[in-house]
Amino acid sequence: MIEFRIDRHSGVATYLQIAHQVKQAMRMGLLGPGDQLPTAREVVAATTVNPNTVLKAYRELEHEGLVEGRRGMGTFVTASLVSDAARAGAPLRKDLERWMGRAVTEGLVVEEVDAIYTDVRDAHYPAASCGR
């Protein structure tokens, strides 16, 4: 079961946060084709967001072809976003886990790790920094 975390101070619309977290879970292989998303009622109970916000997020995902709503049954994942490189145990992921372990050992705080990550990512994916 996916657990949504809403950051009300992020400046990102809540429905986009929900949609992003579903896609993140799909990329990590936690959600795959056939899996059911939590009902709007379950998300509302866990996050205290407006039910229409959850439904808007699910419609956004449906529009992208990632999920489908089935009348009276719920919303189901219809696509896979997981790649072999992102799966647990994949070599790149293991390298990153070792690097993060070193960062913790060397006393870096999460803000420093985020700054390093963003700097290195933007150097390798310059288009990613243009959209922000």
CSV table of C-alpha atoms in Angstrom, one decimal:
chain,number,residue,atom,x,y,z
A,1,MET,CA,0.0,0.0,0.0
A,2,ILE,CA,1.3,3.4,-1.0
A,3,GLU,CA,1.6,5.9,1.8
A,4,PHE,CA,1.1,9.5,0.6
A,5,ARG,CA,3.0,12.3,2.3
A,6,ILE,CA,1.7,15.8,1.5
A,7,ASP,CA,4.0,18.8,2.0
A,8,ARG,CA,1.6,21.7,2.4
A,9,HIS,CA,4.6,24.2,2.2
A,10,SER,CA,6.2,22.9,-0.9
A,11,GLY,CA,4.4,25.2,-3.3
A,12,VAL,CA,3.5,22.1,-5.4
A,13,ALA,CA,-0.3,21.5,-5.8
A,14,THR,CA,-1.5,18.6,-3.7
A,15,TYR,CA,-2.9,16.7,-6.6
A,16,LEU,CA,0.4,16.8,-8.3
A,17,GLN,CA,2.2,15.6,-5.2
A,18,ILE,CA,-0.2,12.6,-5.1
A,19,ALA,CA,0.3,11.9,-8.8
A,20,HIS,CA,4.1,12.2,-8.5
A,21,GLN,CA,4.1,9.8,-5.5
A,22,VAL,CA,2.1,7.2,-7.5
A,23,LYS,CA,4.5,7.5,-10.4
A,24,GLN,CA,7.5,7.3,-8.0
A,25,ALA,CA,6.0,4.1,-6.6
A,26,MET,CA,5.6,2.8,-10.1
A,27,ARG,CA,9.2,3.6,-11.0
A,28,MET,CA,10.4,1.7,-7.9
A,29,GLY,CA,8.3,-1.3,-8.7
A,30,LEU,CA,6.1,-0.9,-5.7
A,31,LEU,CA,3.0,-0.5,-8.0
A,32,GLY,CA,2.6,-2.4,-11.2
A,33,PRO,CA,-0.1,-3.3,-13.7
A,34,GLY,CA,-3.2,-4.6,-12.0
A,35,ASP,CA,-2.4,-3.1,-8.6
A,36,GLN,CA,-5.2,-1.1,-7.1
A,37,LEU,CA,-4.6,2.5,-5.8
A,38,PRO,CA,-6.0,3.4,-2.4
A,39,THR,CA,-9.5,4.7,-2.6
A,40,ALA,CA,-10.1,8.4,-2.4
A,41,ARG,CA,-11.6,7.8,1.0
A,42,GLU,CA,-8.5,6.0,2.2
A,43,VAL,CA,-6.2,8.8,1.0
A,44,VAL,CA,-8.5,11.4,2.6
A,45,ALA,CA,-8.4,9.5,5.9
A,46,ALA,CA,-4.6,9.3,5.8
A,47,THR,CA,-3.8,12.8,4.6
A,48,THR,CA,-6.8,15.0,5.3
A,49,VAL,CA,-6.9,16.3,1.8
A,50,ASN,CA,-10.1,17.1,-0.1
A,51,PRO,CA,-11.5,14.0,-1.9
A,52,ASN,CA,-11.7,16.0,-5.1
A,53,THR,CA,-8.0,16.6,-4.9
A,54,VAL,CA,-7.4,12.8,-4.8
A,55,LEU,CA,-9.8,12.3,-7.7
A,56,LYS,CA,-8.0,15.1,-9.7
A,57,ALA,CA,-4.7,13.3,-9.1
A,58,TYR,CA,-6.1,10.0,-10.3
A,59,ARG,CA,-7.7,11.7,-13.3
A,60,GLU,CA,-4.3,13.2,-14.2
A,61,LEU,CA,-2.7,9.7,-14.0
A,62,GLU,CA,-5.6,8.3,-16.1
A,63,HIS,CA,-5.1,11.0,-18.7
A,64,GLU,CA,-1.4,9.9,-18.9
A,65,GLY,CA,-2.5,6.4,-19.5
A,66,LEU,CA,-1.0,5.1,-16.2
A,67,VAL,CA,-4.2,4.0,-14.4
A,68,GLU,CA,-7.8,3.4,-15.2
A,69,GLY,CA,-10.9,3.9,-13.0
A,70,ARG,CA,-13.3,1.0,-12.9
A,71,ARG,CA,-16.8,1.9,-11.9
A,72,GLY,CA,-17.6,0.6,-8.5
A,73,MET,CA,-14.2,-1.1,-8.1
A,74,GLY,CA,-11.6,1.6,-7.8
A,75,THR,CA,-8.5,2.8,-9.7
A,76,PHE,CA,-6.0,0.3,-11.1
A,77,VAL,CA,-2.5,0.7,-12.4
A,78,THR,CA,-2.4,-0.2,-16.2
A,79,ALA,CA,1.3,0.5,-17.0
A,80,SER,CA,4.7,-0.1,-15.7
A,81,LEU,CA,7.3,2.6,-15.2
A,82,VAL,CA,9.9,0.4,-13.5
A,83,SER,CA,13.2,-0.1,-15.3
A,84,ASP,CA,15.8,-2.8,-14.6
A,85,ALA,CA,18.3,-0.1,-13.5
A,86,ALA,CA,15.9,1.2,-10.8
A,87,ARG,CA,15.0,-2.1,-9.2
A,88,ALA,CA,16.3,-3.1,-5.8
A,89,GLY,CA,19.6,-4.8,-6.2
A,90,ALA,CA,20.5,-3.2,-9.6
A,91,PRO,CA,24.1,-2.2,-9.9
A,92,LEU,CA,23.5,1.6,-10.2
A,93,ARG,CA,21.1,1.5,-7.2
A,94,LYS,CA,23.7,-0.4,-5.2
A,95,ASP,CA,26.3,2.2,-6.1
A,96,LEU,CA,24.0,5.0,-4.9
A,97,GLU,CA,23.2,3.1,-1.7
A,98,ARG,CA,27.0,2.8,-1.0
A,99,TRP,CA,27.5,6.5,-1.7
A,100,MET,CA,24.6,7.4,0.6
A,101,GLY,CA,26.1,5.2,3.3
A,102,ARG,CA,29.4,7.1,2.9
A,103,ALA,CA,27.6,10.4,3.1
A,104,VAL,CA,26.0,9.4,6.4
A,105,THR,CA,29.3,8.1,7.7
A,106,GLU,CA,31.0,11.4,6.8
A,107,GLY,CA,28.4,13.4,8.6
A,108,LEU,CA,26.6,15.0,5.7
A,109,VAL,CA,23.1,16.2,6.5
A,110,VAL,CA,20.2,15.6,4.1
A,111,GLU,CA,20.3,19.2,2.8
A,112,GLU,CA,24.0,18.7,1.8
A,113,VAL,CA,23.2,15.4,0.1
A,114,ASP,CA,20.3,17.0,-1.7
A,115,ALA,CA,22.6,19.9,-2.9
A,116,ILE,CA,25.3,17.5,-4.1
A,117,TYR,CA,22.7,15.3,-5.8
A,118,THR,CA,21.0,18.3,-7.6
A,119,ASP,CA,24.3,19.7,-8.7
A,120,VAL,CA,25.6,16.5,-10.2
A,121,ARG,CA,22.2,15.6,-11.7
A,122,ASP,CA,21.9,19.0,-13.4
A,123,ALA,CA,25.4,18.6,-14.8
A,124,HIS,CA,24.4,15.3,-16.4
A,125,TYR,CA,20.7,16.2,-17.2
A,126,PRO,CA,20.8,20.0,-17.9
A,127,ALA,CA,17.2,20.0,-19.3
A,128,ALA,CA,16.0,18.8,-15.9
A,129,SER,CA,17.0,22.2,-14.3
A,130,CYS,CA,15.3,24.2,-17.0
A,131,GLY,CA,11.8,23.1,-16.0
A,132,ARG,CA,12.0,24.3,-12.5
